[in-house]
Coordinates of C-alpha atoms in Angstrom, one line a residue:
M1 CA -35.8 -48.3 -15.9
P2 CA -33.6 -50.6 -13.7
A3 CA -30.3 -51.4 -15.4
S4 CA -31.1 -55.1 -15.8
G5 CA -34.4 -54.4 -17.5
A6 CA -36.1 -56.9 -15.2
T7 CA -35.3 -56.2 -11.6
P8 CA -34.3 -52.9 -9.9
V9 CA -30.7 -52.1 -9.1
P10 CA -29.9 -52.1 -5.4
P11 CA -30.1 -48.5 -4.0
V12 CA -27.1 -46.7 -2.6
G13 CA -27.6 -44.5 0.5
A14 CA -26.9 -40.9 0.2
G15 CA -25.4 -40.4 3.6
A16 CA -25.5 -41.4 7.2
G17 CA -28.7 -43.2 8.1
A18 CA -29.4 -44.1 4.5
A19 CA -30.7 -47.6 3.7
P20 CA -28.0 -50.3 3.0
A21 CA -27.7 -51.4 -0.6
G22 CA -30.0 -54.3 -1.5
S23 CA -32.5 -53.6 1.2
D24 CA -33.7 -50.0 0.8
L25 CA -35.9 -48.8 3.7
G26 CA -38.2 -51.6 4.5
S27 CA -41.9 -50.9 4.3
A28 CA -42.4 -52.0 7.9
Q29 CA -39.7 -49.6 9.0
A30 CA -40.4 -46.6 6.8
G31 CA -44.1 -47.0 6.2
G32 CA -43.7 -45.6 2.8
T33 CA -44.7 -42.0 3.7
G34 CA -42.5 -38.9 3.3
D35 CA -43.4 -37.8 6.8
K36 CA -42.1 -41.0 8.4
L37 CA -39.0 -40.9 6.2
A38 CA -38.3 -37.4 7.3
A39 CA -38.8 -38.4 10.9
L40 CA -36.4 -41.3 10.5
L41 CA -33.8 -39.3 8.6
P42 CA -34.0 -35.7 9.8
H43 CA -31.2 -34.5 7.5
F44 CA -33.7 -34.9 4.6
G45 CA -35.6 -31.9 6.0
K46 CA -39.2 -31.5 6.9
R47 CA -42.0 -32.1 4.4
P48 CA -42.8 -28.8 2.7
P49 CA -46.0 -27.3 4.2
H50 CA -47.5 -26.8 0.7
A51 CA -46.5 -30.4 -0.5
Q52 CA -49.1 -32.2 -2.6
D53 CA -50.0 -35.8 -1.7
D54 CA -48.2 -37.2 -4.8
W55 CA -44.9 -35.5 -4.0
L56 CA -42.1 -38.1 -3.4
L57 CA -39.1 -37.8 -1.1
V58 CA -36.0 -39.2 -2.7
H59 CA -33.8 -40.9 -0.1
A60 CA -31.1 -42.7 -2.2
L61 CA -29.6 -43.3 -5.6
D62 CA -29.5 -46.7 -7.3
L63 CA -26.4 -47.9 -9.2
D64 CA -27.8 -46.5 -12.4
A65 CA -28.0 -43.0 -10.9
K66 CA -31.8 -43.0 -10.5
G67 CA -33.4 -41.5 -7.4
V68 CA -35.1 -44.0 -5.1
A69 CA -38.4 -43.1 -3.4
R70 CA -41.5 -44.8 -1.9
R71 CA -45.1 -44.1 -2.6
A72 CA -47.6 -43.9 0.3
D73 CA -48.3 -47.6 -0.1
G74 CA -44.6 -48.5 0.3
K75 CA -44.0 -49.3 -3.4
V76 CA -40.4 -48.4 -4.5
I77 CA -40.1 -45.9 -7.3
F78 CA -36.9 -45.5 -9.3
I79 CA -36.9 -41.9 -10.7
E80 CA -34.6 -40.9 -13.5
G81 CA -33.4 -37.3 -13.0
A82 CA -34.0 -37.2 -9.2
L83 CA -31.4 -36.8 -6.5
P84 CA -31.3 -37.7 -2.8
Y85 CA -32.9 -35.1 -0.4
E86 CA -35.2 -33.9 -3.1
W87 CA -39.0 -33.6 -3.1
V88 CA -40.2 -34.4 -6.6
S89 CA -43.1 -35.3 -8.8
A90 CA -42.7 -38.1 -11.3
T91 CA -44.5 -39.9 -14.1
S92 CA -44.2 -43.7 -14.2
H93 CA -43.5 -45.4 -17.5
R94 CA -43.0 -49.0 -16.3
K95 CA -44.9 -50.7 -13.5
K96 CA -44.2 -54.0 -11.8
D97 CA -45.7 -55.5 -8.6
A98 CA -42.8 -54.5 -6.4
W99 CA -41.5 -51.4 -8.1
E100 CA -42.0 -48.7 -10.8
A101 CA -39.7 -46.9 -13.1
A102 CA -40.4 -43.2 -13.5
T103 CA -39.1 -39.9 -14.9
V104 CA -39.0 -36.7 -12.8
T105 CA -41.4 -34.1 -14.0
A106 CA -40.8 -31.4 -11.4
V107 CA -38.3 -30.8 -8.6
H108 CA -40.1 -29.0 -5.8
K109 CA -37.2 -28.9 -3.3
E110 CA -33.7 -29.3 -4.8
S111 CA -30.7 -31.1 -3.4
S112 CA -27.8 -28.9 -2.4
Q113 CA -25.7 -31.2 -4.7
R114 CA -27.7 -30.5 -7.8
V115 CA -25.7 -28.6 -10.4
T116 CA -26.4 -27.2 -13.9
P117 CA -25.1 -29.8 -16.5
R118 CA -22.3 -28.4 -18.6
C119 CA -23.3 -30.3 -21.8
P120 CA -26.3 -29.1 -23.8
H121 CA -27.0 -32.6 -24.9
F122 CA -27.4 -34.0 -21.4
G123 CA -30.8 -34.3 -19.9
L124 CA -34.2 -36.1 -20.1
H125 CA -35.4 -34.3 -23.2
A126 CA -36.1 -36.2 -26.4
G127 CA -32.8 -36.9 -28.3
A128 CA -30.7 -36.4 -25.1
C129 CA -27.3 -38.1 -25.2
G130 CA -27.0 -41.2 -23.2
G131 CA -23.2 -41.0 -22.7
C132 CA -23.4 -39.5 -19.2
K133 CA -25.9 -40.1 -16.4
M134 CA -24.8 -37.8 -13.6
Q135 CA -23.9 -34.3 -14.9
H136 CA -26.7 -32.9 -12.7
L137 CA -24.9 -34.2 -9.6
H138 CA -21.9 -32.3 -8.1
P139 CA -18.7 -34.2 -9.0
A140 CA -17.7 -34.5 -5.3
A141 CA -21.1 -36.1 -4.5
Q142 CA -20.6 -38.5 -7.4
V143 CA -17.4 -39.7 -5.8
A144 CA -19.1 -40.0 -2.4
M145 CA -21.9 -42.1 -4.1
K146 CA -19.3 -44.4 -5.7
Q147 CA -17.5 -44.8 -2.4
R148 CA -20.8 -45.9 -0.8
V149 CA -21.4 -48.3 -3.7
L150 CA -18.0 -49.9 -3.0
E151 CA -18.6 -50.2 0.7
D152 CA -22.1 -51.6 0.3
N153 CA -20.9 -54.2 -2.2
L154 CA -18.0 -55.3 0.0
W155 CA -20.3 -55.7 3.0
H156 CA -23.4 -57.1 1.4
L157 CA -21.7 -59.4 -1.2
G158 CA -18.3 -60.1 0.4
K159 CA -19.2 -59.9 4.0
C160 CA -16.1 -57.9 4.7
K161 CA -15.2 -54.3 5.6
A162 CA -12.0 -52.4 4.8
G163 CA -9.8 -51.6 7.8
H164 CA -9.1 -48.2 6.2
L165 CA -10.8 -46.2 3.5
L166 CA -8.4 -44.9 1.0
R167 CA -8.7 -41.3 -0.2
P168 CA -10.6 -41.3 -3.5
I169 CA -8.6 -41.0 -6.7
H170 CA -10.2 -38.3 -8.9
G171 CA -9.0 -35.8 -11.4
P172 CA -10.3 -33.7 -14.3
D173 CA -14.1 -33.9 -14.5
W174 CA -14.2 -32.8 -18.1
G175 CA -12.3 -33.6 -21.3
Y176 CA -11.0 -36.8 -19.7
R177 CA -12.2 -39.5 -22.2
W178 CA -9.3 -40.4 -24.4
R179 CA -10.9 -43.5 -25.6
A180 CA -14.4 -43.8 -27.0
R181 CA -16.5 -45.7 -29.6
L182 CA -18.5 -43.3 -31.6
S183 CA -21.4 -44.5 -33.7
V184 CA -21.9 -43.2 -37.2
R185 CA -25.2 -43.1 -39.2
H186 CA -26.3 -41.4 -42.4
V187 CA -29.8 -40.2 -41.7
I188 CA -31.4 -39.9 -45.1
K189 CA -34.5 -38.1 -43.8
K190 CA -32.4 -35.4 -42.2
G191 CA -29.9 -35.3 -45.0
E192 CA -27.0 -35.4 -42.7
V193 CA -24.6 -37.8 -40.9
L194 CA -24.7 -38.1 -37.1
I195 CA -21.6 -39.1 -35.1
G196 CA -21.6 -39.7 -31.4
F197 CA -23.0 -41.7 -28.5
H198 CA -26.5 -43.2 -28.5
E199 CA -29.5 -41.3 -27.3
R200 CA -30.7 -42.0 -23.8
K201 CA -32.6 -45.3 -23.9
S202 CA -32.5 -45.5 -27.6
R203 CA -30.7 -47.2 -30.5
Y204 CA -30.6 -43.8 -32.3
I205 CA -27.5 -41.7 -32.3
A206 CA -27.7 -38.4 -30.5
D207 CA -27.3 -35.2 -32.6
M208 CA -24.1 -34.2 -30.9
Q209 CA -22.3 -31.0 -31.9
S210 CA -19.9 -31.1 -29.0
C211 CA -19.0 -33.3 -26.1
A212 CA -17.8 -32.1 -22.7
I213 CA -16.2 -35.4 -21.7
L214 CA -14.1 -35.9 -24.8
P215 CA -10.9 -34.0 -25.1
P216 CA -11.6 -30.5 -26.5
H217 CA -9.7 -31.1 -29.7
V218 CA -11.8 -34.2 -30.3
S219 CA -15.0 -32.4 -29.4
D220 CA -14.0 -29.8 -32.0
L221 CA -13.7 -32.6 -34.6
L222 CA -17.3 -33.8 -34.3
L223 CA -18.8 -31.4 -36.9
P224 CA -15.9 -31.7 -39.3
L225 CA -16.1 -35.5 -39.1
R226 CA -19.9 -35.3 -39.9
A227 CA -19.1 -33.3 -43.0
L228 CA -16.3 -35.6 -44.0
I229 CA -18.4 -38.8 -43.8
A230 CA -21.4 -37.1 -45.5
G231 CA -19.1 -36.3 -48.5
M232 CA -17.8 -39.9 -48.8
D233 CA -19.1 -42.5 -51.2
A234 CA -19.2 -45.0 -48.2
R235 CA -21.3 -42.8 -46.0
D236 CA -23.9 -45.6 -45.7
T237 CA -21.5 -48.4 -44.9
C238 CA -19.3 -46.8 -42.1
P239 CA -21.0 -47.6 -38.8
Q240 CA -18.4 -46.6 -36.3
I241 CA -15.3 -44.6 -35.5
E242 CA -13.2 -45.7 -32.6
L243 CA -11.2 -43.0 -30.9
A244 CA -7.8 -43.5 -29.2
C245 CA -5.8 -40.6 -28.0
G246 CA -2.1 -40.7 -27.1
D247 CA 0.1 -38.0 -25.6
H248 CA 0.8 -36.6 -29.1
V249 CA -1.4 -38.5 -31.6
T250 CA -5.1 -39.0 -32.0
A251 CA -6.0 -42.2 -33.8
L252 CA -9.4 -42.6 -35.5
V253 CA -10.3 -46.1 -36.5
L254 CA -13.0 -46.2 -39.2
R255 CA -15.0 -49.3 -39.4
H256 CA -16.2 -49.8 -43.0
L257 CA -18.3 -52.7 -44.3
E258 CA -17.2 -52.3 -48.0
P259 CA -13.9 -51.4 -49.6
L260 CA -13.3 -47.6 -49.7
S261 CA -12.9 -45.9 -53.1
E262 CA -9.7 -44.0 -54.0
G263 CA -11.7 -40.8 -53.7
D264 CA -12.8 -41.7 -50.1
L265 CA -9.2 -42.6 -49.2
G266 CA -8.1 -39.2 -50.5
K267 CA -10.7 -37.4 -48.4
L268 CA -9.4 -39.2 -45.3
H269 CA -5.8 -38.3 -46.1
A270 CA -6.8 -34.6 -46.7
F271 CA -8.7 -34.6 -43.3
A272 CA -5.6 -35.9 -41.5
A273 CA -3.4 -33.3 -43.2
S274 CA -5.7 -30.4 -42.2
H275 CA -5.9 -31.6 -38.6
P276 CA -2.4 -32.1 -37.2
G277 CA -1.9 -35.1 -34.9
V278 CA -4.8 -37.0 -36.4
Q279 CA -4.2 -40.3 -38.1
W280 CA -6.7 -42.6 -39.8
W281 CA -6.8 -46.3 -39.3
L282 CA -9.2 -48.6 -41.2
Q283 CA -11.0 -51.7 -40.0
P284 CA -12.5 -53.7 -42.9
K285 CA -13.3 -56.7 -40.8
G286 CA -12.2 -58.0 -37.3
P287 CA -9.8 -56.2 -34.9
D288 CA -6.8 -58.0 -36.5
T289 CA -7.5 -56.2 -39.8
V290 CA -6.9 -52.7 -38.3
H291 CA -4.2 -50.8 -40.2
C292 CA -3.0 -47.2 -40.5
I293 CA -3.5 -45.6 -44.0
S294 CA -0.4 -43.5 -43.7
E295 CA 3.3 -44.5 -43.6
N296 CA 5.9 -43.2 -41.2
T297 CA 3.4 -41.6 -38.8
P298 CA 4.2 -41.0 -35.2
Q299 CA 3.5 -43.9 -32.9
L300 CA 0.5 -43.8 -30.6
S301 CA 1.7 -43.9 -26.9
Y302 CA 1.2 -42.6 -23.4
S303 CA 3.7 -41.9 -20.7
L304 CA 4.1 -42.7 -17.0
P305 CA 6.6 -40.0 -16.2
E306 CA 7.1 -40.9 -12.5
F307 CA 8.6 -44.2 -13.7
G308 CA 10.3 -43.0 -16.9
I309 CA 8.1 -45.3 -18.9
T310 CA 6.5 -44.6 -22.4
M311 CA 3.9 -47.1 -23.5
P312 CA 3.4 -47.6 -27.2
F313 CA 0.0 -49.1 -28.1
R314 CA -2.3 -49.7 -31.1
P315 CA -5.7 -48.0 -31.2
T316 CA -7.5 -51.3 -30.6
D317 CA -5.3 -52.3 -27.6
F318 CA -6.9 -52.0 -24.2
T319 CA -5.7 -48.9 -22.4
Q320 CA -7.4 -46.9 -19.6
V321 CA -9.9 -44.4 -20.8
N322 CA -8.7 -41.6 -18.5
P323 CA -4.9 -41.1 -18.7
H324 CA -4.8 -38.5 -15.9
I325 CA -6.3 -41.0 -13.5
N326 CA -4.2 -43.8 -14.8
R327 CA -1.0 -42.1 -13.9
V328 CA -2.2 -41.5 -10.3
L329 CA -3.6 -45.0 -10.1
V330 CA -0.4 -46.7 -11.1
S331 CA 1.5 -44.5 -8.6
R332 CA -0.9 -45.2 -5.7
A333 CA -1.1 -48.9 -6.5
L334 CA 2.7 -49.3 -6.3
Q335 CA 2.8 -47.2 -3.1
R336 CA 0.3 -49.5 -1.5
L337 CA 2.1 -52.6 -2.7
Q338 CA 5.3 -51.4 -1.0
V339 CA 7.6 -53.3 -3.3
Q340 CA 11.1 -53.8 -2.0
P341 CA 14.2 -54.2 -4.2
Q342 CA 14.7 -57.8 -3.1
E343 CA 11.2 -58.9 -3.9
R344 CA 9.6 -60.9 -6.7
V345 CA 6.2 -59.6 -7.9
I346 CA 3.5 -61.1 -10.2
D347 CA 1.3 -58.8 -12.2
W348 CA -1.9 -60.8 -13.0
F349 CA -3.9 -59.6 -16.1
C350 CA -0.9 -57.5 -17.1
G351 CA -2.2 -56.4 -20.5
L352 CA 0.4 -54.2 -22.2
G353 CA 2.4 -53.8 -19.0
N354 CA 0.7 -50.7 -17.6
F355 CA 1.7 -51.9 -14.1
T356 CA 4.3 -54.4 -15.0
L357 CA 6.9 -52.0 -16.3
P358 CA 6.6 -49.6 -13.4
L359 CA 6.9 -52.6 -11.1
A360 CA 10.2 -53.5 -12.9
T361 CA 11.6 -50.1 -11.8
Q362 CA 11.3 -51.3 -8.1
A363 CA 11.4 -55.0 -7.8
R364 CA 14.1 -57.7 -8.1
E365 CA 12.1 -59.7 -10.6
V366 CA 8.6 -59.4 -12.2
L367 CA 6.3 -61.8 -13.9
G368 CA 3.5 -60.5 -16.1
I369 CA 0.6 -62.9 -16.9
E370 CA -2.1 -62.2 -19.4
G371 CA -4.7 -64.3 -21.3
S372 CA -4.0 -62.9 -24.8
E373 CA -0.9 -64.0 -26.7
T374 CA -1.2 -60.8 -28.7
L375 CA -1.0 -58.7 -25.6
V376 CA 1.9 -60.7 -24.2
A377 CA 3.8 -60.1 -27.4
R378 CA 3.0 -56.4 -27.2
S379 CA 4.1 -56.3 -23.5
R380 CA 7.4 -57.9 -24.4
E381 CA 8.0 -55.2 -27.1
N382 CA 7.1 -52.5 -24.6
Y383 CA 9.5 -53.9 -22.0
A384 CA 12.3 -54.0 -24.6
A385 CA 11.5 -50.4 -25.7
N386 CA 11.7 -49.2 -22.1
N387 CA 14.8 -51.1 -21.0
P388 CA 16.6 -48.9 -20.0
N389 CA 13.9 -46.3 -19.2
V390 CA 14.1 -42.6 -20.1
Y391 CA 16.2 -42.0 -17.0
G392 CA 18.7 -44.5 -18.2
R393 CA 17.8 -47.1 -15.5
T394 CA 17.8 -50.8 -16.3
L395 CA 14.5 -52.5 -15.6
A396 CA 14.4 -55.6 -13.4
P397 CA 14.4 -59.0 -15.2
T398 CA 10.8 -59.5 -16.4
Q399 CA 9.0 -62.3 -18.1
F400 CA 5.6 -62.3 -19.8
V401 CA 3.5 -65.4 -20.3
A402 CA 0.1 -66.1 -21.7
R403 CA -2.4 -68.1 -19.6
N404 CA -6.1 -68.4 -19.3
L405 CA -6.6 -66.8 -15.9
F406 CA -10.3 -67.7 -15.8
E407 CA -9.2 -71.4 -15.6
M408 CA -6.5 -71.0 -12.9
T409 CA -6.0 -73.9 -10.6
P410 CA -3.9 -74.4 -7.4
E411 CA -1.4 -76.5 -9.5
M412 CA -1.0 -73.8 -12.0
L413 CA -0.6 -71.2 -9.3
V414 CA 2.2 -73.0 -7.7
Q415 CA 3.9 -73.6 -11.0
D416 CA 4.3 -69.8 -11.4
G417 CA 6.5 -69.8 -8.3
M418 CA 6.3 -67.8 -5.1
A419 CA 6.0 -64.0 -5.2
D420 CA 6.3 -61.6 -2.3
K421 CA 3.6 -59.3 -3.8
W422 CA 0.7 -59.5 -6.3
L423 CA -0.8 -56.8 -8.5
V424 CA -4.2 -58.0 -9.8
D425 CA -6.0 -55.9 -12.5
P426 CA -8.8 -58.1 -14.0
P427 CA -11.6 -57.2 -16.4
R428 CA -15.2 -56.8 -15.2
E429 CA -15.5 -60.6 -14.7
G430 CA -13.0 -60.3 -11.8
A431 CA -10.3 -62.7 -10.6
F432 CA -12.5 -65.5 -9.2
A433 CA -10.4 -68.5 -10.4
L434 CA -7.2 -66.9 -9.1
S435 CA -8.7 -66.0 -5.7
K436 CA -10.3 -69.5 -5.4
A437 CA -7.0 -71.2 -6.3
L438 CA -5.3 -69.3 -3.4
A439 CA -8.3 -70.1 -1.1
D440 CA -8.1 -73.8 -2.0
I441 CA -4.4 -74.0 -1.1
H442 CA -5.1 -72.3 2.2
Q443 CA -8.1 -74.6 3.0
Q444 CA -6.0 -77.7 2.2
R445 CA -3.3 -76.5 4.5
I446 CA -5.6 -75.9 7.5
G447 CA -7.3 -79.3 7.0
L448 CA -10.6 -78.1 5.4
G449 CA -9.9 -78.9 1.8
A450 CA -11.5 -81.5 -0.4
E451 CA -10.2 -85.1 0.0
G452 CA -7.6 -85.9 -2.6
A453 CA -7.3 -82.2 -3.7
F454 CA -3.9 -80.8 -4.7
V455 CA -1.6 -80.0 -1.8
A456 CA 0.9 -77.2 -2.4
P457 CA 4.6 -77.9 -1.4
A458 CA 5.4 -77.0 2.2
D459 CA 7.9 -74.4 1.1
W460 CA 5.4 -72.5 -1.1
Q461 CA 4.2 -69.3 0.5
P462 CA 1.3 -67.0 -0.6
P463 CA 2.0 -63.3 -1.3
K464 CA 2.3 -61.1 1.7
R465 CA 0.3 -58.3 0.1
I466 CA -2.1 -58.1 -2.8
V467 CA -3.3 -54.9 -4.5
Y468 CA -6.4 -55.5 -6.5
V469 CA -7.5 -52.9 -9.1
S470 CA -11.2 -53.4 -10.0
C471 CA -13.6 -52.0 -12.6
N472 CA -16.6 -53.8 -11.1
P473 CA -17.4 -53.5 -7.3
A474 CA -19.6 -56.6 -7.4
T475 CA -16.8 -59.0 -8.6
L476 CA -14.3 -57.3 -6.4
A477 CA -16.6 -57.9 -3.4
R478 CA -17.1 -61.6 -4.4
D479 CA -13.3 -62.1 -4.7
A480 CA -12.7 -60.2 -1.5
G481 CA -15.0 -62.5 0.3
L482 CA -12.9 -65.5 -0.8
L483 CA -9.6 -63.9 0.1
V484 CA -10.8 -62.8 3.5
H485 CA -12.9 -65.8 4.6
Q486 CA -11.2 -68.7 2.9
A487 CA -7.7 -67.6 1.9
G488 CA -6.3 -66.2 5.1
Y489 CA -6.2 -62.5 4.2
K490 CA -7.5 -59.3 5.7
L491 CA -8.9 -56.4 3.8
A492 CA -6.5 -53.7 4.9
A493 CA -7.8 -50.8 2.8
A494 CA -10.1 -50.0 -0.1
G495 CA -11.2 -46.8 -2.0
V496 CA -12.7 -45.6 -5.2
V497 CA -11.1 -44.5 -8.4
N498 CA -13.3 -42.0 -10.4
M499 CA -12.1 -43.1 -13.8
F500 CA -15.4 -42.2 -15.5
P501 CA -16.8 -38.9 -14.1
H502 CA -20.5 -38.3 -14.7
T503 CA -21.2 -42.0 -15.2
A504 CA -22.3 -44.6 -12.8
H505 CA -19.2 -46.7 -13.6
V506 CA -17.3 -47.5 -10.4
E507 CA -13.6 -48.4 -10.3
S508 CA -11.7 -49.1 -7.1
M509 CA -8.6 -50.4 -5.5
A510 CA -8.3 -52.8 -2.5
V511 CA -5.3 -53.8 -0.5
F512 CA -5.2 -57.3 1.1
E513 CA -2.6 -58.4 3.7
R514 CA -1.8 -61.9 4.5
H515 CA -2.9 -63.0 8.0
D516 CA 0.2 -65.0 8.9
G517 CA -1.6 -66.5 11.9
A518 CA -4.2 -68.0 9.6
W519 CA -1.4 -69.5 7.4
G520 CA 0.7 -70.6 10.3
L521 CA 3.5 -68.4 9.1
T522 CA 5.8 -66.0 11.0
G523 CA 6.4 -63.5 8.3

């Protein structure tokens, strides 16, 4: 059913001539029939001569990877398991006045982009795992779909278009997920423990014996972990295992609702001893209670070799799910930012310093700003641990401060001083307050601001370039609209980052350049 559970997700066109997101093919234009759609969009192919009246032509994907079709009366059908260019039969399981949610029952004419899923737990069958949504779609087509999602959001929500489309950042399609939250449940009726992701559209845990998107060594641990928990006294009070992989260590955080017995602790130690590189952490209550059960164990960390940086982290710290893509993302972001040795740079939403420390290898001075005091303290530790870096080079002077970036104001923005460049990497909520503060300063300078509003000092200048890394194309588009239409910037480039292959999750990167004419500046 549509992702919101109430209204359908806007469709994403599957190629040239496809309907723009948010509008689909209007009933007046398309008439709702497969023949008329095929006439409008010849690349879909002709209606098969033996087609039945109830066959549906899929002409798009929505943002939840469901095929979008129309019945003869023009009603929109969202079909799980169907792909663009396919003629299918489907059974509806939810009906509204304007749309229906359905599941494909037969594919009569396949898309050339349909592939055989690698994972036996993927599919529409009962008990299928819900961790992936697009294993049946060729990985290259997944990237193209996400690029279209990004473009559609920028245009329809932000009313702006990138001057240049960046080459998509993509990497390994399998074994990429170095972070995951695995549910645990002792199923008494089955007499066994299940560990994995939830079933498709269900609160139950999928009976996973392997996982193609987890690293192979973690996938190989699924059955041993099931046996381990099944043999523990606390098998009914351990609801979750959080996975965090580093370059050399695999941390497993066991959430337990009651204290563990000495026997259970012994079983965890024995498991770690028999699986080199695995370390157990316990979480009896909130995230601040997480602790490792073994002393003198190797530290969890990941590296950014291009910059000579090694980033230590705790298993509950935020780090990117896909380390292969993260390395390329950091490199590309800094390339697009074009930092010069004499420049000052601000890294907004800096976290542990994933971008901050690489920036400190290039800039004159760096300021990292993050909302969490805990993360700020960790970023300071990481800066000290990497100064000098592994190549013996001293990092630029760098400060880290904690600030609620969702309450940013023009006054606060000016207090942080001028910066030649910005790197912005917000959570899904985006960077609205930061973008609006910059827009408010610009509007005030051009005489369109609110009466009595803060006026920035005349010598304060906005950044010449902003690289915005996003994990939500909708909030990126919203913020891009502010920067382009109210803050005096142009959207120079944008492109997708396929951080989560086989899912509908869209990450992206956008580059904004200051329009000096709009600000009345000469450089």
